[in-house]
Coordinates of C-alpha atoms in Angstrom, one line a residue:
X116 CA 0.0 0.0 0.0
X117 CA 1.1 3.5 -0.8
X118 CA 1.3 6.1 2.0
X119 CA 2.3 9.8 2.2
X120 CA 4.5 10.5 5.2
X121 CA 5.2 13.5 7.4
X122 CA 8.2 13.5 9.8
X123 CA 8.5 15.8 12.8
X124 CA 11.7 17.7 13.6
X125 CA 13.8 16.7 16.5
X126 CA 17.6 16.8 15.8
X127 CA 19.5 13.6 16.4
X128 CA 16.3 12.0 17.8
X129 CA 15.3 11.5 14.2
X130 CA 17.3 8.3 14.2
X131 CA 14.2 6.7 15.7
X132 CA 12.4 7.3 12.4
X133 CA 14.6 4.7 10.7
X134 CA 13.2 1.9 12.8
X135 CA 9.7 2.9 12.0
X136 CA 10.5 3.1 8.3
X137 CA 12.0 -0.4 8.5
X138 CA 8.9 -1.8 10.1
X139 CA 6.7 -0.2 7.4
X140 CA 8.9 -1.5 4.6
X141 CA 8.7 -5.0 6.0
X142 CA 5.0 -4.8 5.8
X143 CA 4.8 -3.7 2.2
X144 CA 4.2 0.0 2.6
X145 CA 5.7 2.3 -0.1
X146 CA 6.2 6.0 0.2
X147 CA 4.5 8.2 -2.4
X148 CA 5.1 11.7 -1.1
X149 CA 7.1 12.7 2.0
X150 CA 7.5 15.9 4.0
X151 CA 9.3 17.0 7.1
X152 CA 10.8 19.7 9.3
X153 CA 14.4 19.8 10.4
X154 CA 15.5 16.2 11.2
X155 CA 12.2 15.1 9.5
X156 CA 13.3 17.1 6.4
X157 CA 16.6 15.2 6.4
X158 CA 14.9 11.8 6.5
X159 CA 12.2 12.8 4.0
X160 CA 14.8 14.0 1.4
X161 CA 16.8 10.8 1.7
X162 CA 13.7 8.6 1.4
X163 CA 12.5 10.6 -1.6
X164 CA 15.9 10.2 -3.2
X165 CA 15.5 6.4 -2.9
X166 CA 17.4 5.4 0.2
X167 CA 16.0 2.4 2.1
X168 CA 15.8 2.0 5.9
X169 CA 18.8 -0.3 5.8
X170 CA 20.9 2.1 3.8
X171 CA 20.0 5.0 6.1
X172 CA 20.8 3.0 9.2
X173 CA 24.2 2.1 7.8
X174 CA 24.9 5.7 6.9
X175 CA 23.8 7.3 10.1
X176 CA 25.2 4.7 12.5
X177 CA 28.6 5.0 10.9
X178 CA 28.6 8.8 11.0
X179 CA 29.8 10.9 13.8
X180 CA 27.3 13.8 14.3
X181 CA 30.0 15.9 16.0
X182 CA 31.1 16.6 12.4
X183 CA 28.0 18.8 12.1
X184 CA 29.4 21.2 14.7
X185 CA 31.6 23.0 12.2
X186 CA 32.6 26.6 12.6
X187 CA 33.3 29.5 10.3
X188 CA 36.3 31.8 10.7
X189 CA 34.6 34.0 13.3
X190 CA 33.1 31.1 15.3
X191 CA 36.5 29.4 15.4
X192 CA 38.3 32.2 17.2
X193 CA 39.7 31.1 20.6
X194 CA 37.8 32.1 23.7
X195 CA 35.5 34.7 22.1
X196 CA 34.4 32.7 19.0
X197 CA 31.0 31.6 20.4
X198 CA 30.1 35.2 21.5
X199 CA 31.3 36.8 18.3
X200 CA 29.6 34.0 16.3
X201 CA 26.3 35.0 17.8
X202 CA 26.9 38.6 16.9
X203 CA 28.4 38.3 13.4
X204 CA 27.1 34.9 12.2
X205 CA 23.9 34.8 14.2
X206 CA 24.9 31.3 15.6
X207 CA 27.6 29.3 17.3
X208 CA 28.0 26.7 14.5
X209 CA 28.1 27.0 10.8
X210 CA 26.0 24.3 9.2
X211 CA 28.1 24.1 6.0
X212 CA 29.3 20.6 6.9
X213 CA 25.8 19.3 7.1
X214 CA 24.7 20.8 3.7
X215 CA 27.8 19.3 2.0
X216 CA 27.2 15.9 3.6
X217 CA 23.6 15.8 2.5
X218 CA 24.4 17.0 -1.0
X219 CA 26.9 14.2 -1.4
X220 CA 24.3 11.6 -0.4
X221 CA 21.8 13.0 -2.9
X222 CA 24.3 13.1 -5.7
X223 CA 24.9 9.4 -5.2
X224 CA 21.2 8.8 -6.0
X225 CA 21.3 11.3 -8.9
X226 CA 18.7 13.6 -7.2
X227 CA 20.0 17.0 -6.3
X228 CA 17.3 19.6 -7.3
X229 CA 13.6 19.6 -6.7
X230 CA 13.0 18.9 -10.4
X231 CA 14.4 15.4 -9.7
X232 CA 11.6 14.9 -7.1
X233 CA 8.5 15.0 -9.2
X234 CA 5.9 12.2 -9.3
X235 CA 2.8 12.5 -11.5
X236 CA 3.5 16.2 -12.1
X237 CA 3.6 16.9 -8.3
X238 CA 6.5 17.5 -6.0
X239 CA 7.0 14.3 -4.0
X240 CA 9.0 16.1 -1.4
X241 CA 8.1 19.1 0.7
X242 CA 10.4 20.8 3.3
X243 CA 9.3 23.2 6.0
X244 CA 11.3 26.2 7.1
X245 CA 10.7 29.6 8.7
X246 CA 11.3 33.0 7.2
X247 CA 11.9 35.1 10.3
X248 CA 12.1 38.3 8.1
X249 CA 8.5 37.8 6.9
X250 CA 7.6 36.0 10.1
X251 CA 5.9 33.3 8.1
X252 CA 6.2 29.6 7.3
X253 CA 8.1 28.7 4.2
X254 CA 7.0 25.5 2.3
X255 CA 9.8 24.4 -0.1
X256 CA 9.8 24.2 -3.0
X257 CA 6.2 25.7 -3.4
X258 CA 6.8 29.1 -1.9
X259 CA 10.1 29.8 -3.8
X260 CA 8.2 31.5 -6.6
X261 CA 7.3 34.3 -4.2
X262 CA 11.1 35.0 -3.9
X263 CA 11.6 35.1 -7.6
X264 CA 13.4 31.7 -7.5
X265 CA 12.7 28.8 -9.9
X266 CA 11.6 25.9 -7.6
X267 CA 12.7 23.3 -10.1
X268 CA 16.3 24.4 -10.0
X269 CA 16.6 24.9 -6.2
X270 CA 18.9 22.4 -4.5
X271 CA 17.3 20.1 -2.0
X272 CA 20.3 20.1 0.3
X273 CA 20.0 23.9 0.6
X274 CA 16.3 23.6 1.4
X275 CA 17.0 21.0 4.1
X276 CA 19.8 23.2 5.5
X277 CA 17.2 25.9 5.9
X278 CA 14.8 23.6 7.7
X279 CA 17.4 22.3 10.2
X280 CA 19.1 25.6 11.0
X281 CA 18.3 25.7 14.7
X282 CA 18.2 29.4 15.7
X283 CA 21.3 30.6 17.4
X284 CA 22.9 27.1 16.9
X285 CA 23.3 27.0 13.1
X286 CA 23.7 30.0 10.9
X287 CA 20.5 31.1 9.1
X288 CA 20.4 30.8 5.4
X289 CA 20.0 34.1 3.6
X290 CA 17.8 34.6 0.6
X291 CA 18.1 37.8 -1.4
X292 CA 14.8 39.1 -2.8
X293 CA 15.4 42.3 -4.8
X294 CA 17.3 44.5 -2.3
X295 CA 16.0 42.7 0.8
X296 CA 17.7 39.8 2.7
X297 CA 15.4 37.2 4.2
X298 CA 16.8 35.1 7.0
X299 CA 15.6 31.4 6.9
X300 CA 15.8 29.2 10.0
X301 CA 14.4 25.9 11.4
X302 CA 10.9 25.2 10.3
X303 CA 10.1 23.9 13.8
X304 CA 9.5 27.4 15.0
X305 CA 6.3 27.6 13.1
X306 CA 5.4 24.0 12.2
X307 CA 7.4 21.2 13.7
X308 CA 4.8 18.6 12.7
X309 CA 3.1 19.6 9.5
X310 CA 0.9 16.4 9.3
X311 CA -1.7 18.5 7.4
X312 CA 0.5 19.2 4.3
X313 CA -0.8 16.5 2.0
X314 CA -4.5 16.6 3.1
X315 CA -7.1 16.9 0.3
X316 CA -10.8 17.6 0.1
X317 CA -12.8 14.4 0.4
X318 CA -11.5 10.9 0.7
X319 CA -7.7 10.4 0.1
X320 CA -6.5 7.7 -2.2
X321 CA -4.2 6.5 0.6
X322 CA -3.4 7.6 4.1
X323 CA -0.9 10.1 5.4
X324 CA 1.1 8.8 8.3
X325 CA 2.6 11.2 10.8
X326 CA 5.8 10.3 12.6
X327 CA 6.0 12.2 15.8
X328 CA 8.7 12.1 18.6
X329 CA 7.3 11.6 22.1
X330 CA 9.3 13.5 24.7
X331 CA 9.6 12.5 28.3
X332 CA 8.8 15.1 31.0
X333 CA 11.8 17.6 31.0
X334 CA 14.1 17.7 34.0
X335 CA 14.6 21.2 35.4
X336 CA 18.1 22.6 35.7
X337 CA 19.4 23.9 39.0
X338 CA 21.6 26.4 37.1
X339 CA 23.2 27.0 33.7
X340 CA 26.8 26.2 33.4
X341 CA 27.2 27.4 29.8
X342 CA 25.7 29.9 27.4
X343 CA 25.1 27.1 24.9
X344 CA 22.9 25.2 27.4
X345 CA 20.9 28.4 28.1
X346 CA 20.4 29.2 24.5
X347 CA 19.4 25.6 23.6
X348 CA 16.8 25.6 26.3
X349 CA 15.3 28.7 24.8
X350 CA 15.3 27.2 21.3
X351 CA 13.9 23.8 22.5
X352 CA 11.1 25.6 24.3
X353 CA 10.1 27.2 21.0
X354 CA 10.5 24.0 18.9
X355 CA 9.6 21.2 21.3
X356 CA 6.4 22.5 22.8
X357 CA 4.0 19.6 23.2
X358 CA 2.0 19.7 20.0
X359 CA -0.2 16.8 21.1
X360 CA -2.7 19.1 22.7
X361 CA -3.3 20.7 19.3
X362 CA -3.6 17.6 17.2
X363 CA -7.1 16.9 16.1
X364 CA -8.4 13.3 16.5
X365 CA -8.2 12.6 12.7
X366 CA -4.5 13.5 13.0
X367 CA -3.8 11.6 16.2
X368 CA -5.2 8.3 14.9
X369 CA -2.8 8.5 11.9
X370 CA 0.3 9.4 14.0
X371 CA 3.0 7.0 15.1
X372 CA 4.3 8.3 18.4
X373 CA 7.9 7.3 19.1
X374 CA 9.4 7.7 22.6
X375 CA 12.8 9.4 22.4
X376 CA 14.2 7.9 25.6
X377 CA 15.5 11.2 27.0
X378 CA 17.8 12.0 24.1
X379 CA 18.1 15.8 23.4
X380 CA 17.8 17.5 20.0
X381 CA 21.5 18.5 20.0
X382 CA 23.1 15.3 21.5
X383 CA 25.6 15.2 18.6
X384 CA 27.9 13.0 20.7
X385 CA 25.2 10.3 20.8
X386 CA 26.6 6.7 21.1
X387 CA 25.8 3.9 18.7
X388 CA 24.2 2.0 21.5
X389 CA 21.8 4.9 22.1
X390 CA 21.2 5.1 18.3
X391 CA 20.2 1.5 18.4
X392 CA 17.8 2.0 21.3
X393 CA 16.1 4.9 19.4
X394 CA 16.0 2.7 16.3
X395 CA 14.2 -0.1 18.2
X396 CA 11.9 2.4 19.8
X397 CA 10.8 3.6 16.3
X398 CA 10.4 0.0 15.1
X399 CA 8.3 -1.1 18.0
X400 CA 6.2 2.0 17.9
X401 CA 5.4 1.5 14.2
X402 CA 4.6 -2.2 14.9
X403 CA 2.2 -1.3 17.7
X404 CA 0.5 1.4 15.5
X405 CA 0.0 -1.0 12.6
X406 CA -1.6 -3.6 14.8
X407 CA -4.7 -1.4 15.2
X408 CA -4.5 0.8 12.0
X409 CA -7.2 0.3 9.4
X410 CA -7.6 2.6 6.5
X411 CA -11.2 1.8 5.8
X412 CA -12.1 2.6 9.4
X413 CA -10.1 5.8 9.2
X414 CA -12.0 6.8 6.0
X415 CA -15.4 6.2 7.7
X416 CA -14.3 8.4 10.7
X417 CA -13.4 11.4 8.6
X418 CA -16.2 10.9 6.1

């Protein structure tokens, strides 16, 4: 059976999605269109490019996420780099290493630009970002026309870079529109779980499954020992607000909730053993979901 899929943002916790994808593949589900925010955008782009769950597991389990904490010339300055980075570069890390890494993976599948991700005259991949200049959501590639940019020729790695640019952590991406610079950051600020993005009027041909990360209750800090911890708590408050309270019943019943086992969004030093635990959490969550899921019953409920 075909499905459309929407993946929530969540940084390194997105590894859990791989287990869920593997479970769905084993049961014969095939992805038609995919969308996501931040980490969900990464997974979505690689699925749309043709990577299987096994391929993605091998790639991500053999990769050290610390490599994503690259710095530009200003951010690399001793002692004052983090502070100056916030002032000059608007972040403490660059994000260039991530974009180059993702582009290399997409090149291997021969799918680099959005024109390579079209099925039946529709974009099979949608990426969510936030334009903080306009204070509005940015759906890529659809909204690029408003910036005078050809959506077909826009690179997917750049779009995903926009979506995963955690404010203050990774540099924002700049889009120049006429004489105005637009700053683009993490889509999670405005829509971390865009499960609505493929909805249609009437009865859908196949379901849209949402993949959502279920967070444990946060542990309060006694004090902040670093500026980075303080900034990340601010960002996580913006992005990781419990969206479950806002999900309508029709969205909840099509959502696979995956416990994240206490892993934080920016735990880039995550061990392979914890990656495996997240993977198993995703697999078991999808298995539990599919045991009670019935598309015909879903159609009756929304009809």
